């Protein structure tokens, strides 16, 4: 029996938020939360179960649904159909998905799903795609399945990442390289408990607002502009204030990614103070110019800095979800405790903390390591 088991990690974006879909820079990390798909070749159909949902998914081997699909089945069908269009032999698969990624928390459970399922379907059919090829299919699958016009960052991070490093990805040229993370630094995620589903959030509106402004300034890539140039171009083109602020966020955020990389790679050792200031500016820009933060995320960021974080900002698409904080590894547990206590006292909600390690991108795992 041909068996297969793959793991696709979730991602935490360190900086470069809402820059990917305009061809900008991002600096994410794959972390040790993720999705495992394990199963075996099935002659007649693609059958998948998820431990997180009661309804199984059943498709023809080319991805055609065998009945009405809701929820997560739409992502699976979209991945299978797009792989079929890209030449995957119509081989069936019977598998189970188990996940440690919180849903809607801004860690991209949706990309962990499309990547893990895509990889499993490739493996079982002995079909190889380059990692960025599969990332583009996973990205397109999310568009097709739920109409979320997400960028390349999430699936690319899940596929390309390297342990101990952040991934610097230029989403325009698709060039990428790895930036070493300082040893002894913990990546702390604090989930606000406020849920978004990108399908129903303002994500698509933000993208449309930004694109309106980019079109008005002649289609220039925001990553090629300085803030002063962007402001001058927006004014000359007569764009409205909202669109101009969306553009200013993206232009300034691309600059912050470059500065963060320089701070991490500083010859004398990482400049953690600069990282702290850049994360703060990023959060402020997402709050006031891009307007995707929430009062809960703002509170978590303030609490993280007050509790000794080196750097903190909202991470992911926003409208709820999580913040990322960087802290000395030894101080991470007390940071989580202080922030969650302060959060419960001030917003009357529970925040959940995850102390994450960076991991390699998606790949095979031992079938025995999967719960079923
Ligand atoms: P996120 O920020 O976590 O990516 P999204 O709204 O983009 O949030 O995607 C969440 C969707 O991904 C869920 O509604 C579900 O359809 C799918 N998903 C997430 N985790 C799982 C899982 N364990 N099993 C099956 N589908 C999942
Ligand atoms: Mg998602």
mmCIF file of C-alpha atoms in Angstrom, residues 156-369:
data_model
loop_
_atom_site.group_PDB
_atom_site.id
_atom_site.type_symbol
_atom_site.label_atom_id
_atom_site.label_comp_id
_atom_site.label_asym_id
_atom_site.label_seq_id
_atom_site.Cartn_x
_atom_site.Cartn_y
_atom_site.Cartn_z
ATOM 1 C CA UNK A 156 5.498 30.185 0.101
ATOM 2 C CA UNK A 157 6.550 30.403 3.763
ATOM 3 C CA UNK A 158 5.015 27.049 4.538
ATOM 4 C CA UNK A 159 6.948 25.479 1.655
ATOM 5 C CA UNK A 160 10.298 27.280 1.499
ATOM 6 C CA UNK A 161 11.290 28.037 5.083
ATOM 7 C CA UNK A 162 14.487 27.031 6.854
ATOM 8 C CA UNK A 163 14.855 26.361 10.582
ATOM 9 C CA UNK A 164 16.576 29.162 12.513
ATOM 10 C CA UNK A 165 15.830 31.694 9.781
ATOM 11 C CA UNK A 166 13.206 34.121 8.606
ATOM 12 C CA UNK A 167 12.332 34.094 4.909
ATOM 13 C CA UNK A 168 12.883 37.373 3.079
ATOM 14 C CA UNK A 169 10.583 37.078 0.082
ATOM 15 C CA UNK A 170 10.133 39.632 -2.664
ATOM 16 C CA UNK A 171 6.591 38.815 -3.739
ATOM 17 C CA UNK A 172 7.077 40.689 -7.032
ATOM 18 C CA UNK A 173 10.171 38.954 -8.387
ATOM 19 C CA UNK A 174 9.668 35.882 -6.144
ATOM 20 C CA UNK A 175 13.368 36.138 -5.218
ATOM 21 C CA UNK A 176 14.004 34.998 -1.688
ATOM 22 C CA UNK A 177 16.764 34.405 0.795
ATOM 23 C CA UNK A 178 17.083 33.379 4.425
ATOM 24 C CA UNK A 179 17.863 35.804 7.235
ATOM 25 C CA UNK A 180 19.314 34.210 10.390
ATOM 26 C CA UNK A 181 17.302 34.771 13.558
ATOM 27 C CA UNK A 182 19.240 35.743 16.675
ATOM 28 C CA UNK A 183 19.904 32.654 18.799
ATOM 29 C CA UNK A 184 18.033 32.660 22.099
ATOM 30 C CA UNK A 185 15.133 34.669 20.711
ATOM 31 C CA UNK A 186 11.605 33.280 21.208
ATOM 32 C CA UNK A 187 8.789 33.991 18.776
ATOM 33 C CA UNK A 188 5.737 34.519 20.966
ATOM 34 C CA UNK A 189 2.264 34.571 19.469
ATOM 35 C CA UNK A 190 -0.590 35.985 21.516
ATOM 36 C CA UNK A 191 -4.004 35.238 20.080
ATOM 37 C CA UNK A 192 -6.547 37.941 20.937
ATOM 38 C CA UNK A 193 -9.414 35.444 20.779
ATOM 39 C CA UNK A 194 -11.197 37.767 18.346
ATOM 40 C CA UNK A 195 -11.934 35.719 15.265
ATOM 41 C CA UNK A 196 -11.843 36.723 11.678
ATOM 42 C CA UNK A 197 -12.644 34.632 8.682
ATOM 43 C CA UNK A 198 -10.841 36.344 5.874
ATOM 44 C CA UNK A 199 -13.662 35.316 3.588
ATOM 45 C CA UNK A 200 -15.973 37.714 5.457
ATOM 46 C CA UNK A 201 -13.549 40.369 6.692
ATOM 47 C CA UNK A 202 -12.438 43.634 5.096
ATOM 48 C CA UNK A 203 -9.375 41.972 3.550
ATOM 49 C CA UNK A 204 -10.689 42.186 -0.015
ATOM 50 C CA UNK A 205 -11.797 45.809 0.553
ATOM 51 C CA UNK A 206 -8.313 46.798 1.668
ATOM 52 C CA UNK A 207 -6.798 45.169 -1.349
ATOM 53 C CA UNK A 208 -9.241 46.953 -3.661
ATOM 54 C CA UNK A 209 -8.562 50.327 -1.984
ATOM 55 C CA UNK A 210 -4.831 49.874 -2.402
ATOM 56 C CA UNK A 211 -5.165 48.766 -6.011
ATOM 57 C CA UNK A 212 -7.280 51.826 -6.784
ATOM 58 C CA UNK A 213 -4.438 54.032 -5.588
ATOM 59 C CA UNK A 214 -1.753 52.036 -7.401
ATOM 60 C CA UNK A 215 -3.729 52.307 -10.653
ATOM 61 C CA UNK A 216 -4.093 56.072 -10.159
ATOM 62 C CA UNK A 217 -0.310 56.479 -9.881
ATOM 63 C CA UNK A 218 0.309 54.547 -13.076
ATOM 64 C CA UNK A 219 0.724 51.037 -11.696
ATOM 65 C CA UNK A 220 3.994 51.727 -9.862
ATOM 66 C CA UNK A 221 5.069 48.991 -7.443
ATOM 67 C CA UNK A 222 4.868 50.510 -3.921
ATOM 68 C CA UNK A 223 8.130 48.703 -3.064
ATOM 69 C CA UNK A 224 9.942 50.934 -5.588
ATOM 70 C CA UNK A 225 8.823 54.200 -3.938
ATOM 71 C CA UNK A 226 9.876 56.185 -0.882
ATOM 72 C CA UNK A 227 7.155 57.517 1.410
ATOM 73 C CA UNK A 228 7.815 61.060 0.157
ATOM 74 C CA UNK A 229 7.520 59.950 -3.482
ATOM 75 C CA UNK A 230 4.320 58.017 -2.759
ATOM 76 C CA UNK A 231 2.731 60.997 -1.043
ATOM 77 C CA UNK A 232 3.707 63.314 -3.900
ATOM 78 C CA UNK A 233 2.427 60.870 -6.554
ATOM 79 C CA UNK A 234 -0.854 60.299 -4.728
ATOM 80 C CA UNK A 235 -1.402 64.018 -4.399
ATOM 81 C CA UNK A 236 -0.552 64.671 -8.052
ATOM 82 C CA UNK A 237 -2.987 61.934 -9.105
ATOM 83 C CA UNK A 238 -5.706 63.448 -6.893
ATOM 84 C CA UNK A 239 -6.487 60.190 -5.046
ATOM 85 C CA UNK A 240 -8.708 60.369 -1.997
ATOM 86 C CA UNK A 241 -7.321 60.395 1.528
ATOM 87 C CA UNK A 242 -8.275 56.779 2.305
ATOM 88 C CA UNK A 243 -6.511 55.367 -0.758
ATOM 89 C CA UNK A 244 -3.463 57.568 -0.110
ATOM 90 C CA UNK A 245 -3.173 56.246 3.457
ATOM 91 C CA UNK A 246 -3.437 52.643 2.246
ATOM 92 C CA UNK A 247 -0.564 53.311 -0.136
ATOM 93 C CA UNK A 248 1.499 55.061 2.544
ATOM 94 C CA UNK A 249 1.221 52.020 4.788
ATOM 95 C CA UNK A 250 2.437 49.661 2.091
ATOM 96 C CA UNK A 251 5.329 51.897 1.008
ATOM 97 C CA UNK A 252 6.496 52.517 4.581
ATOM 98 C CA UNK A 253 6.060 48.830 5.475
ATOM 99 C CA UNK A 254 8.333 47.759 2.601
ATOM 100 C CA UNK A 255 10.950 50.172 3.937
ATOM 101 C CA UNK A 256 10.563 48.701 7.416
ATOM 102 C CA UNK A 257 11.177 45.187 6.098
ATOM 103 C CA UNK A 258 14.474 46.337 4.578
ATOM 104 C CA UNK A 259 15.443 48.066 7.833
ATOM 105 C CA UNK A 260 14.539 45.003 9.908
ATOM 106 C CA UNK A 261 16.727 42.795 7.740
ATOM 107 C CA UNK A 262 19.582 45.290 8.129
ATOM 108 C CA UNK A 263 19.026 45.315 11.921
ATOM 109 C CA UNK A 264 19.070 41.499 12.060
ATOM 110 C CA UNK A 265 22.171 41.287 9.870
ATOM 111 C CA UNK A 266 24.110 44.138 11.490
ATOM 112 C CA UNK A 267 27.783 43.080 11.475
ATOM 113 C CA UNK A 268 28.301 43.662 15.209
ATOM 114 C CA UNK A 269 25.240 41.535 16.077
ATOM 115 C CA UNK A 270 21.502 42.118 15.762
ATOM 116 C CA UNK A 271 20.212 45.572 16.679
ATOM 117 C CA UNK A 272 17.268 44.570 18.852
ATOM 118 C CA UNK A 273 16.432 48.145 19.796
ATOM 119 C CA UNK A 274 15.918 48.996 16.130
ATOM 120 C CA UNK A 275 13.706 45.915 15.733
ATOM 121 C CA UNK A 276 11.562 47.098 18.644
ATOM 122 C CA UNK A 277 11.086 50.531 17.115
ATOM 123 C CA UNK A 278 10.308 49.132 13.645
ATOM 124 C CA UNK A 279 7.702 46.662 14.954
ATOM 125 C CA UNK A 280 6.025 49.523 16.859
ATOM 126 C CA UNK A 281 5.926 51.701 13.729
ATOM 127 C CA UNK A 282 4.529 48.794 11.719
ATOM 128 C CA UNK A 283 1.715 48.257 14.190
ATOM 129 C CA UNK A 284 0.915 51.959 14.274
ATOM 130 C CA UNK A 285 0.808 52.125 10.484
ATOM 131 C CA UNK A 286 -1.506 49.082 10.301
ATOM 132 C CA UNK A 287 -3.742 50.674 12.940
ATOM 133 C CA UNK A 288 -4.002 54.184 11.574
ATOM 134 C CA UNK A 289 -3.141 54.078 7.842
ATOM 135 C CA UNK A 290 -4.303 50.600 6.818
ATOM 136 C CA UNK A 291 -7.004 50.279 9.521
ATOM 137 C CA UNK A 292 -6.846 46.515 10.008
ATOM 138 C CA UNK A 293 -6.034 46.396 13.725
ATOM 139 C CA UNK A 294 -8.551 46.055 16.554
ATOM 140 C CA UNK A 295 -8.605 47.516 20.090
ATOM 141 C CA UNK A 296 -7.746 44.025 21.389
ATOM 142 C CA UNK A 297 -4.636 43.758 19.194
ATOM 143 C CA UNK A 298 -3.599 47.297 20.193
ATOM 144 C CA UNK A 299 -3.935 46.338 23.856
ATOM 145 C CA UNK A 300 -1.887 43.157 23.420
ATOM 146 C CA UNK A 301 0.930 45.094 21.729
ATOM 147 C CA UNK A 302 1.029 47.684 24.535
ATOM 148 C CA UNK A 303 0.996 44.948 27.167
ATOM 149 C CA UNK A 304 3.795 43.055 25.404
ATOM 150 C CA UNK A 305 6.107 46.090 25.381
ATOM 151 C CA UNK A 306 5.184 46.879 29.014
ATOM 152 C CA UNK A 307 6.004 43.263 29.931
ATOM 153 C CA UNK A 308 9.505 43.315 28.450
ATOM 154 C CA UNK A 309 9.076 42.242 24.820
ATOM 155 C CA UNK A 310 11.913 43.279 22.516
ATOM 156 C CA UNK A 311 9.415 43.904 19.706
ATOM 157 C CA UNK A 312 5.674 43.427 19.177
ATOM 158 C CA UNK A 313 3.072 44.057 16.479
ATOM 159 C CA UNK A 314 -0.105 42.568 15.060
ATOM 160 C CA UNK A 315 0.610 39.741 12.627
ATOM 161 C CA UNK A 316 -1.473 38.382 9.761
ATOM 162 C CA UNK A 317 -4.311 40.052 7.891
ATOM 163 C CA UNK A 318 -5.848 41.708 10.965
ATOM 164 C CA UNK A 319 -9.516 42.257 11.903
ATOM 165 C CA UNK A 320 -8.778 40.048 14.925
ATOM 166 C CA UNK A 321 -6.217 37.293 15.207
ATOM 167 C CA UNK A 322 -2.851 37.575 16.908
ATOM 168 C CA UNK A 323 0.179 39.659 17.686
ATOM 169 C CA UNK A 324 3.776 38.480 17.423
ATOM 170 C CA UNK A 325 6.256 39.433 20.122
ATOM 171 C CA UNK A 326 9.985 38.746 20.193
ATOM 172 C CA UNK A 327 11.487 38.035 23.586
ATOM 173 C CA UNK A 328 14.558 36.472 25.141
ATOM 174 C CA UNK A 329 13.715 32.768 25.264
ATOM 175 C CA UNK A 330 14.106 32.588 29.055
ATOM 176 C CA UNK A 331 11.646 35.438 29.539
ATOM 177 C CA UNK A 332 8.996 34.177 27.124
ATOM 178 C CA UNK A 333 6.877 32.230 29.685
ATOM 179 C CA UNK A 334 6.695 35.193 32.064
ATOM 180 C CA UNK A 335 5.876 37.492 29.136
ATOM 181 C CA UNK A 336 2.941 35.259 28.152
ATOM 182 C CA UNK A 337 1.729 35.161 31.764
ATOM 183 C CA UNK A 338 1.954 38.938 32.224
ATOM 184 C CA UNK A 339 0.254 39.745 28.918
ATOM 185 C CA UNK A 340 -2.591 37.248 29.306
ATOM 186 C CA UNK A 341 -3.283 38.436 32.873
ATOM 187 C CA UNK A 342 -3.244 42.095 31.854
ATOM 188 C CA UNK A 343 -5.428 41.364 28.838
ATOM 189 C CA UNK A 344 -8.069 39.496 30.864
ATOM 190 C CA UNK A 345 -8.180 42.409 33.325
ATOM 191 C CA UNK A 346 -8.539 45.102 30.686
ATOM 192 C CA UNK A 347 -10.666 43.659 27.877
ATOM 193 C CA UNK A 348 -12.443 40.826 29.676
ATOM 194 C CA UNK A 349 -11.315 38.205 27.175
ATOM 195 C CA UNK A 350 -8.891 35.300 27.203
ATOM 196 C CA UNK A 351 -5.723 35.572 25.144
ATOM 197 C CA UNK A 352 -3.831 32.401 24.282
ATOM 198 C CA UNK A 353 -0.049 32.414 24.135
ATOM 199 C CA UNK A 354 2.156 30.185 21.951
ATOM 200 C CA UNK A 355 5.926 30.130 22.364
ATOM 201 C CA UNK A 356 7.103 29.042 18.935
ATOM 202 C CA UNK A 357 10.284 27.734 17.409
ATOM 203 C CA UNK A 358 11.182 28.233 13.752
ATOM 204 C CA UNK A 359 11.081 25.106 11.580
ATOM 205 C CA UNK A 360 11.839 23.914 8.057
ATOM 206 C CA UNK A 361 9.214 24.182 5.335
ATOM 207 C CA UNK A 362 6.682 21.472 4.478
ATOM 208 C CA UNK A 363 7.834 17.929 3.841
ATOM 209 C CA UNK A 364 7.472 14.258 4.653
ATOM 210 C CA UNK A 365 7.108 12.996 8.204
ATOM 211 C CA UNK A 366 7.043 9.507 9.677
ATOM 212 C CA UNK A 367 3.490 8.124 9.274
ATOM 213 C CA UNK A 368 3.745 6.854 12.856
ATOM 214 C CA UNK A 369 4.042 10.414 14.177
#
